[in-house]
């Protein structure tokens, strides 16, 4: 919850007082020793440390991570509704210039098939559809849906079964004709190792809010690359500040092939100064300023609850 994240942030911040912020590994290890899990709040400290280190090196973050600036085009997400309503949303997204559409599924198999069919009929054949079941199917339903929609240019399906059901995830991959992507089954490097060992998926969805930030995301990508698994970079509900760090990471690593960085589209307000921008709505533009390049409007921060650490 926000309350537990806020409380954890207060305690974790105290641990970093007096530490060398350029010792990213040491700082993050201190956080992990003090508190298990809590990847989301830890990711804030991780991103801040990498931002500071890149600024100290006078490099944009993508360069600090050893990469270069590459084209990034995000998809846009359609949420579960009646097939006709989802088809209307898809058509609007296509008309805005989207090059890929992410479609939420996971209710029941016949309805989900109708949703994909309606969307494909509405938008034509040129734009790939990326489905996300959010753990909503069992093994049988997953295979039924995915084989039914396979001919409709479905690029992959995220998390067809429960996050803990690694065995059936691997079975779905064996019998379904749509590639699979791990999301809720993949938090940290140990999950990546297990998924790679089982050959359970074709792709990894890396989210800093799951991994705990950039440091673990780099480890996950290394495991994926060694196993021949491509990655996508995804998001929860981050502002453009968080998305800026995500975009630098994605740009730096050639193994990242898919981009789901659309959460700012849903925000009523944008308190972020500088950082990434969206050209033609979907093309992510990364700044060359040192660090990730984003900051928060001080006027917005003054409205927020705050604490001092000493």
mmCIF file of C-alpha atoms in Angstrom:
data_model
loop_
_atom_site.group_PDB
_atom_site.id
_atom_site.type_symbol
_atom_site.label_atom_id
_atom_site.label_comp_id
_atom_site.label_asym_id
_atom_site.label_seq_id
_atom_site.Cartn_x
_atom_site.Cartn_y
_atom_site.Cartn_z
ATOM 1 C CA UNK A 1 0.000 0.000 0.000
ATOM 2 C CA UNK A 2 1.020 3.652 -0.183
ATOM 3 C CA UNK A 3 1.192 3.734 3.616
ATOM 4 C CA UNK A 4 3.577 0.774 3.886
ATOM 5 C CA UNK A 5 5.717 2.069 1.016
ATOM 6 C CA UNK A 6 5.916 5.473 2.712
ATOM 7 C CA UNK A 7 6.920 3.903 6.034
ATOM 8 C CA UNK A 8 9.482 1.647 4.361
ATOM 9 C CA UNK A 9 10.977 4.579 2.459
ATOM 10 C CA UNK A 10 11.504 6.464 5.715
ATOM 11 C CA UNK A 11 13.419 3.569 7.285
ATOM 12 C CA UNK A 12 15.397 2.707 4.158
ATOM 13 C CA UNK A 13 16.465 6.311 3.640
ATOM 14 C CA UNK A 14 18.106 6.340 7.068
ATOM 15 C CA UNK A 15 20.338 3.444 6.042
ATOM 16 C CA UNK A 16 21.919 5.484 3.248
ATOM 17 C CA UNK A 17 22.982 8.458 5.361
ATOM 18 C CA UNK A 18 26.769 8.723 5.278
ATOM 19 C CA UNK A 19 27.189 6.097 2.557
ATOM 20 C CA UNK A 20 28.952 6.715 -0.734
ATOM 21 C CA UNK A 21 26.074 6.991 -3.250
ATOM 22 C CA UNK A 22 28.382 5.846 -6.047
ATOM 23 C CA UNK A 23 28.654 2.478 -4.279
ATOM 24 C CA UNK A 24 25.354 1.406 -5.769
ATOM 25 C CA UNK A 25 25.853 -2.281 -5.019
ATOM 26 C CA UNK A 26 26.719 -1.594 -1.382
ATOM 27 C CA UNK A 27 23.799 0.772 -0.886
ATOM 28 C CA UNK A 28 21.285 -1.648 -2.370
ATOM 29 C CA UNK A 29 22.706 -4.555 -0.369
ATOM 30 C CA UNK A 30 22.140 -2.525 2.808
ATOM 31 C CA UNK A 31 18.494 -2.039 1.858
ATOM 32 C CA UNK A 32 18.043 -5.758 1.165
ATOM 33 C CA UNK A 33 19.635 -6.753 4.483
ATOM 34 C CA UNK A 34 17.269 -4.484 6.368
ATOM 35 C CA UNK A 35 14.027 -5.341 4.557
ATOM 36 C CA UNK A 36 13.006 -8.245 2.348
ATOM 37 C CA UNK A 37 10.826 -7.827 -0.753
ATOM 38 C CA UNK A 38 9.257 -4.326 -1.105
ATOM 39 C CA UNK A 39 10.638 -4.077 -4.638
ATOM 40 C CA UNK A 40 8.565 -1.047 -5.578
ATOM 41 C CA UNK A 41 9.891 1.279 -2.895
ATOM 42 C CA UNK A 42 13.425 -0.072 -3.325
ATOM 43 C CA UNK A 43 13.228 0.740 -7.021
ATOM 44 C CA UNK A 44 12.895 4.434 -6.144
ATOM 45 C CA UNK A 45 16.210 4.364 -4.271
ATOM 46 C CA UNK A 46 17.826 2.291 -7.025
ATOM 47 C CA UNK A 47 16.782 4.727 -9.765
ATOM 48 C CA UNK A 48 17.920 7.699 -7.685
ATOM 49 C CA UNK A 49 21.347 6.125 -7.152
ATOM 50 C CA UNK A 50 21.800 5.370 -10.844
ATOM 51 C CA UNK A 51 20.611 8.863 -11.747
ATOM 52 C CA UNK A 52 23.140 10.390 -9.352
ATOM 53 C CA UNK A 53 25.982 8.173 -10.582
ATOM 54 C CA UNK A 54 25.263 9.023 -14.222
ATOM 55 C CA UNK A 55 25.174 12.720 -13.348
ATOM 56 C CA UNK A 56 28.492 12.371 -11.524
ATOM 57 C CA UNK A 57 29.925 10.787 -14.689
ATOM 58 C CA UNK A 58 28.297 13.564 -16.772
ATOM 59 C CA UNK A 59 26.562 10.975 -18.946
ATOM 60 C CA UNK A 60 22.964 10.294 -19.921
ATOM 61 C CA UNK A 61 21.845 7.156 -18.137
ATOM 62 C CA UNK A 62 21.677 5.029 -21.294
ATOM 63 C CA UNK A 63 25.352 5.801 -21.919
ATOM 64 C CA UNK A 64 26.286 5.203 -18.276
ATOM 65 C CA UNK A 65 24.709 1.748 -18.622
ATOM 66 C CA UNK A 66 26.977 1.037 -21.578
ATOM 67 C CA UNK A 67 24.503 1.534 -24.377
ATOM 68 C CA UNK A 68 23.411 3.941 -27.055
ATOM 69 C CA UNK A 69 20.270 5.798 -28.040
ATOM 70 C CA UNK A 70 17.918 3.561 -30.016
ATOM 71 C CA UNK A 71 14.379 4.014 -31.344
ATOM 72 C CA UNK A 72 11.698 3.171 -28.760
ATOM 73 C CA UNK A 73 8.048 2.924 -29.774
ATOM 74 C CA UNK A 74 5.562 2.093 -27.040
ATOM 75 C CA UNK A 75 2.324 0.240 -27.451
ATOM 76 C CA UNK A 76 -0.942 1.382 -25.847
ATOM 77 C CA UNK A 77 -3.188 -0.724 -23.644
ATOM 78 C CA UNK A 78 -6.880 -1.567 -24.023
ATOM 79 C CA UNK A 79 -8.634 -2.759 -20.863
ATOM 80 C CA UNK A 80 -11.273 -5.479 -20.567
ATOM 81 C CA UNK A 81 -14.750 -4.484 -21.720
ATOM 82 C CA UNK A 82 -17.345 -5.743 -24.169
ATOM 83 C CA UNK A 83 -15.817 -6.803 -27.515
ATOM 84 C CA UNK A 84 -17.454 -3.912 -29.374
ATOM 85 C CA UNK A 85 -16.167 -1.323 -26.900
ATOM 86 C CA UNK A 86 -12.644 -2.740 -27.046
ATOM 87 C CA UNK A 87 -12.778 -2.702 -30.844
ATOM 88 C CA UNK A 88 -13.775 0.978 -30.774
ATOM 89 C CA UNK A 89 -10.866 1.756 -28.441
ATOM 90 C CA UNK A 90 -8.476 -0.148 -30.695
ATOM 91 C CA UNK A 91 -9.584 1.799 -33.739
ATOM 92 C CA UNK A 92 -8.999 5.106 -31.941
ATOM 93 C CA UNK A 93 -5.529 3.962 -30.905
ATOM 94 C CA UNK A 94 -4.736 2.915 -34.465
ATOM 95 C CA UNK A 95 -5.878 6.305 -35.764
ATOM 96 C CA UNK A 96 -3.519 8.006 -33.272
ATOM 97 C CA UNK A 97 -0.634 6.206 -34.958
ATOM 98 C CA UNK A 98 0.021 3.204 -32.733
ATOM 99 C CA UNK A 99 2.338 0.537 -34.096
ATOM 100 C CA UNK A 100 1.238 -2.128 -31.578
ATOM 101 C CA UNK A 101 -1.769 -2.553 -29.290
ATOM 102 C CA UNK A 102 -1.773 -4.346 -25.949
ATOM 103 C CA UNK A 103 -5.068 -6.066 -25.118
ATOM 104 C CA UNK A 104 -6.103 -7.111 -21.623
ATOM 105 C CA UNK A 105 -7.849 -10.497 -21.442
ATOM 106 C CA UNK A 106 -8.313 -13.226 -18.847
ATOM 107 C CA UNK A 107 -12.018 -13.540 -18.053
ATOM 108 C CA UNK A 108 -13.397 -16.587 -19.860
ATOM 109 C CA UNK A 109 -12.168 -18.243 -23.011
ATOM 110 C CA UNK A 110 -15.102 -17.671 -25.414
ATOM 111 C CA UNK A 111 -15.418 -13.990 -24.472
ATOM 112 C CA UNK A 112 -11.681 -13.425 -24.800
ATOM 113 C CA UNK A 113 -11.633 -14.962 -28.272
ATOM 114 C CA UNK A 114 -14.482 -12.660 -29.307
ATOM 115 C CA UNK A 115 -12.574 -9.656 -27.948
ATOM 116 C CA UNK A 116 -9.489 -10.368 -30.043
ATOM 117 C CA UNK A 117 -11.599 -11.148 -33.109
ATOM 118 C CA UNK A 118 -13.538 -7.884 -32.779
ATOM 119 C CA UNK A 119 -10.351 -5.865 -32.384
ATOM 120 C CA UNK A 120 -8.647 -7.504 -35.342
ATOM 121 C CA UNK A 121 -11.718 -6.977 -37.527
ATOM 122 C CA UNK A 122 -11.833 -3.297 -36.548
ATOM 123 C CA UNK A 123 -8.165 -2.413 -37.074
ATOM 124 C CA UNK A 124 -7.205 -4.687 -39.957
ATOM 125 C CA UNK A 125 -4.179 -6.954 -40.177
ATOM 126 C CA UNK A 126 -1.209 -4.601 -40.112
ATOM 127 C CA UNK A 127 -0.814 -3.745 -36.409
ATOM 128 C CA UNK A 128 0.343 -6.532 -34.067
ATOM 129 C CA UNK A 129 -1.784 -7.320 -31.034
ATOM 130 C CA UNK A 130 -0.078 -8.141 -27.736
ATOM 131 C CA UNK A 131 -2.372 -9.945 -25.311
ATOM 132 C CA UNK A 132 -2.117 -9.956 -21.517
ATOM 133 C CA UNK A 133 -4.197 -12.461 -19.539
ATOM 134 C CA UNK A 134 -2.950 -11.250 -16.135
ATOM 135 C CA UNK A 135 -3.004 -14.851 -14.768
ATOM 136 C CA UNK A 136 -6.678 -15.163 -15.699
ATOM 137 C CA UNK A 137 -6.756 -18.569 -17.407
ATOM 138 C CA UNK A 138 -6.169 -22.146 -16.436
ATOM 139 C CA UNK A 139 -3.961 -24.371 -18.578
ATOM 140 C CA UNK A 140 -6.780 -25.648 -20.816
ATOM 141 C CA UNK A 141 -8.350 -22.222 -21.370
ATOM 142 C CA UNK A 142 -4.984 -20.678 -22.178
ATOM 143 C CA UNK A 143 -4.290 -23.157 -24.953
ATOM 144 C CA UNK A 144 -7.853 -22.853 -26.269
ATOM 145 C CA UNK A 145 -7.724 -19.056 -26.497
ATOM 146 C CA UNK A 146 -4.200 -18.765 -27.829
ATOM 147 C CA UNK A 147 -4.665 -21.339 -30.568
ATOM 148 C CA UNK A 148 -7.941 -19.692 -31.577
ATOM 149 C CA UNK A 149 -6.336 -16.241 -31.947
ATOM 150 C CA UNK A 150 -2.944 -17.336 -33.296
ATOM 151 C CA UNK A 151 -3.807 -16.515 -36.906
ATOM 152 C CA UNK A 152 -4.774 -12.919 -36.027
ATOM 153 C CA UNK A 153 -1.223 -11.533 -35.804
ATOM 154 C CA UNK A 154 -0.943 -11.921 -32.024
ATOM 155 C CA UNK A 155 2.672 -11.158 -31.181
ATOM 156 C CA UNK A 156 2.709 -12.779 -27.740
ATOM 157 C CA UNK A 157 0.654 -13.365 -24.603
ATOM 158 C CA UNK A 158 1.695 -12.198 -21.161
ATOM 159 C CA UNK A 159 1.117 -14.380 -18.129
ATOM 160 C CA UNK A 160 -1.628 -16.783 -19.256
ATOM 161 C CA UNK A 161 -1.699 -18.740 -15.961
ATOM 162 C CA UNK A 162 -1.097 -18.091 -12.250
ATOM 163 C CA UNK A 163 2.252 -16.606 -11.293
ATOM 164 C CA UNK A 164 3.251 -19.656 -9.246
ATOM 165 C CA UNK A 165 2.251 -22.223 -11.889
ATOM 166 C CA UNK A 166 5.588 -22.570 -13.643
ATOM 167 C CA UNK A 167 4.874 -26.143 -14.763
ATOM 168 C CA UNK A 168 1.678 -25.262 -16.601
ATOM 169 C CA UNK A 169 3.254 -22.113 -18.004
ATOM 170 C CA UNK A 170 5.826 -24.366 -19.666
ATOM 171 C CA UNK A 171 3.061 -26.711 -20.859
ATOM 172 C CA UNK A 172 1.125 -23.840 -22.398
ATOM 173 C CA UNK A 173 4.249 -22.795 -24.259
ATOM 174 C CA UNK A 174 4.640 -26.335 -25.568
ATOM 175 C CA UNK A 175 1.126 -26.567 -27.018
ATOM 176 C CA UNK A 176 0.038 -22.986 -27.770
ATOM 177 C CA UNK A 177 0.828 -21.344 -31.105
ATOM 178 C CA UNK A 178 1.394 -17.878 -29.613
ATOM 179 C CA UNK A 179 4.696 -16.973 -27.908
ATOM 180 C CA UNK A 180 4.534 -16.407 -24.146
ATOM 181 C CA UNK A 181 5.904 -13.612 -21.970
ATOM 182 C CA UNK A 182 6.409 -13.860 -18.204
ATOM 183 C CA UNK A 183 5.154 -10.962 -16.111
ATOM 184 C CA UNK A 184 3.801 -11.837 -12.649
ATOM 185 C CA UNK A 185 5.997 -14.967 -12.651
ATOM 186 C CA UNK A 186 9.081 -12.762 -12.963
ATOM 187 C CA UNK A 187 10.169 -10.482 -10.149
ATOM 188 C CA UNK A 188 13.878 -10.985 -9.522
ATOM 189 C CA UNK A 189 16.878 -12.882 -10.912
ATOM 190 C CA UNK A 190 15.955 -16.179 -9.174
ATOM 191 C CA UNK A 191 12.637 -16.197 -11.057
ATOM 192 C CA UNK A 192 14.476 -15.514 -14.301
ATOM 193 C CA UNK A 193 16.776 -18.473 -13.674
ATOM 194 C CA UNK A 194 13.831 -20.778 -12.999
ATOM 195 C CA UNK A 195 11.891 -19.653 -16.069
ATOM 196 C CA UNK A 196 14.961 -20.035 -18.269
ATOM 197 C CA UNK A 197 15.714 -23.495 -16.870
ATOM 198 C CA UNK A 198 12.148 -24.665 -17.530
ATOM 199 C CA UNK A 199 12.078 -23.022 -20.976
ATOM 200 C CA UNK A 200 8.663 -21.770 -19.865
ATOM 201 C CA UNK A 201 8.443 -18.561 -21.912
ATOM 202 C CA UNK A 202 9.770 -16.819 -24.987
ATOM 203 C CA UNK A 203 10.053 -13.342 -23.441
ATOM 204 C CA UNK A 204 10.579 -11.630 -20.082
ATOM 205 C CA UNK A 205 8.629 -8.538 -19.044
ATOM 206 C CA UNK A 206 10.975 -6.465 -16.885
ATOM 207 C CA UNK A 207 9.383 -3.877 -14.616
ATOM 208 C CA UNK A 208 11.433 -1.909 -12.121
ATOM 209 C CA UNK A 209 8.538 -2.021 -9.646
ATOM 210 C CA UNK A 210 8.898 -5.819 -9.638
ATOM 211 C CA UNK A 211 12.664 -6.184 -9.912
ATOM 212 C CA UNK A 212 13.532 -3.466 -7.404
ATOM 213 C CA UNK A 213 15.109 -1.244 -10.018
ATOM 214 C CA UNK A 214 17.905 -1.136 -12.535
ATOM 215 C CA UNK A 215 20.474 -3.319 -10.761
ATOM 216 C CA UNK A 216 18.278 -6.419 -10.706
ATOM 217 C CA UNK A 217 16.845 -5.585 -14.126
ATOM 218 C CA UNK A 218 20.375 -5.781 -15.529
ATOM 219 C CA UNK A 219 20.803 -9.217 -13.949
ATOM 220 C CA UNK A 220 17.469 -10.419 -15.344
ATOM 221 C CA UNK A 221 18.412 -9.218 -18.815
ATOM 222 C CA UNK A 222 21.786 -10.972 -18.580
ATOM 223 C CA UNK A 223 20.084 -14.256 -17.672
ATOM 224 C CA UNK A 224 17.610 -13.775 -20.507
ATOM 225 C CA UNK A 225 20.323 -13.019 -23.032
ATOM 226 C CA UNK A 226 22.296 -16.098 -22.009
ATOM 227 C CA UNK A 227 19.160 -18.232 -22.426
ATOM 228 C CA UNK A 228 18.170 -16.735 -25.780
ATOM 229 C CA UNK A 229 15.134 -14.948 -24.320
ATOM 230 C CA UNK A 230 14.273 -11.445 -25.528
ATOM 231 C CA UNK A 231 12.946 -8.873 -23.063
ATOM 232 C CA UNK A 232 10.318 -6.190 -22.958
ATOM 233 C CA UNK A 233 10.319 -3.212 -20.625
ATOM 234 C CA UNK A 234 6.972 -2.626 -18.973
ATOM 235 C CA UNK A 235 5.433 -0.310 -16.429
ATOM 236 C CA UNK A 236 2.874 -0.174 -13.644
ATOM 237 C CA UNK A 237 1.467 3.333 -13.118
ATOM 238 C CA UNK A 238 4.698 5.313 -13.157
ATOM 239 C CA UNK A 239 4.954 8.985 -13.979
ATOM 240 C CA UNK A 240 7.270 10.208 -16.712
ATOM 241 C CA UNK A 241 10.054 10.255 -14.115
ATOM 242 C CA UNK A 242 9.914 6.491 -13.686
ATOM 243 C CA UNK A 243 9.304 5.989 -17.390
ATOM 244 C CA UNK A 244 12.393 8.086 -18.144
ATOM 245 C CA UNK A 245 14.567 5.636 -16.216
ATOM 246 C CA UNK A 246 12.806 2.720 -17.938
ATOM 247 C CA UNK A 247 13.414 4.216 -21.364
ATOM 248 C CA UNK A 248 17.131 4.787 -20.739
ATOM 249 C CA UNK A 249 17.458 1.150 -19.633
ATOM 250 C CA UNK A 250 15.570 -0.093 -22.686
ATOM 251 C CA UNK A 251 17.647 2.034 -25.026
ATOM 252 C CA UNK A 252 20.916 0.839 -23.521
ATOM 253 C CA UNK A 253 20.245 -2.884 -23.897
ATOM 254 C CA UNK A 254 19.953 -4.458 -27.332
ATOM 255 C CA UNK A 255 18.177 -7.520 -25.904
ATOM 256 C CA UNK A 256 15.104 -5.411 -25.095
ATOM 257 C CA UNK A 257 12.747 -5.825 -28.048
ATOM 258 C CA UNK A 258 9.320 -4.643 -26.848
ATOM 259 C CA UNK A 259 8.181 -1.499 -25.046
ATOM 260 C CA UNK A 260 5.082 -0.989 -22.911
ATOM 261 C CA UNK A 261 5.658 2.508 -21.538
ATOM 262 C CA UNK A 262 2.204 4.024 -21.784
ATOM 263 C CA UNK A 263 1.268 4.700 -18.147
ATOM 264 C CA UNK A 264 1.617 8.519 -18.462
ATOM 265 C CA UNK A 265 -1.189 8.433 -21.042
ATOM 266 C CA UNK A 266 -3.615 7.726 -18.186
ATOM 267 C CA UNK A 267 -2.499 10.455 -15.776
ATOM 268 C CA UNK A 268 -4.671 13.509 -15.198
ATOM 269 C CA UNK A 269 -1.655 15.642 -14.223
ATOM 270 C CA UNK A 270 1.996 15.577 -15.239
ATOM 271 C CA UNK A 271 4.218 17.043 -12.502
ATOM 272 C CA UNK A 272 7.442 15.920 -14.215
ATOM 273 C CA UNK A 273 9.906 18.444 -15.596
ATOM 274 C CA UNK A 274 12.008 17.424 -18.621
ATOM 275 C CA UNK A 275 12.625 13.674 -18.972
ATOM 276 C CA UNK A 276 11.289 11.613 -21.837
ATOM 277 C CA UNK A 277 8.658 12.940 -24.195
ATOM 278 C CA UNK A 278 6.347 11.257 -26.693
ATOM 279 C CA UNK A 279 6.659 12.266 -30.338
ATOM 280 C CA UNK A 280 3.667 11.375 -32.516
ATOM 281 C CA UNK A 281 2.168 9.968 -29.315
ATOM 282 C CA UNK A 282 4.124 6.697 -29.302
ATOM 283 C CA UNK A 283 7.763 7.442 -30.190
ATOM 284 C CA UNK A 284 9.700 7.880 -26.954
ATOM 285 C CA UNK A 285 12.279 10.676 -27.082
ATOM 286 C CA UNK A 286 15.150 10.285 -24.608
ATOM 287 C CA UNK A 287 17.064 13.367 -23.428
ATOM 288 C CA UNK A 288 20.847 13.560 -23.574
ATOM 289 C CA UNK A 289 21.173 15.438 -20.290
ATOM 290 C CA UNK A 290 23.140 13.657 -17.532
ATOM 291 C CA UNK A 291 21.213 11.053 -15.568
ATOM 292 C CA UNK A 292 17.710 10.074 -16.606
ATOM 293 C CA UNK A 293 16.940 13.727 -17.240
ATOM 294 C CA UNK A 294 13.674 14.012 -15.300
ATOM 295 C CA UNK A 295 12.722 15.930 -12.172
ATOM 296 C CA UNK A 296 9.555 16.787 -10.254
ATOM 297 C CA UNK A 297 7.987 20.232 -10.216
ATOM 298 C CA UNK A 298 8.820 21.738 -6.780
ATOM 299 C CA UNK A 299 5.346 23.286 -6.611
ATOM 300 C CA UNK A 300 3.820 19.816 -6.909
ATOM 301 C CA UNK A 301 6.127 18.422 -4.218
ATOM 302 C CA UNK A 302 5.074 21.133 -1.783
ATOM 303 C CA UNK A 303 1.553 19.708 -1.915
ATOM 304 C CA UNK A 304 2.763 16.246 -0.884
ATOM 305 C CA UNK A 305 3.277 14.775 2.559
ATOM 306 C CA UNK A 306 7.000 14.668 3.305
ATOM 307 C CA UNK A 307 9.531 13.692 5.960
ATOM 308 C CA UNK A 308 13.116 14.568 6.806
ATOM 309 C CA UNK A 309 15.728 11.908 7.422
ATOM 310 C CA UNK A 310 18.567 12.420 9.853
#
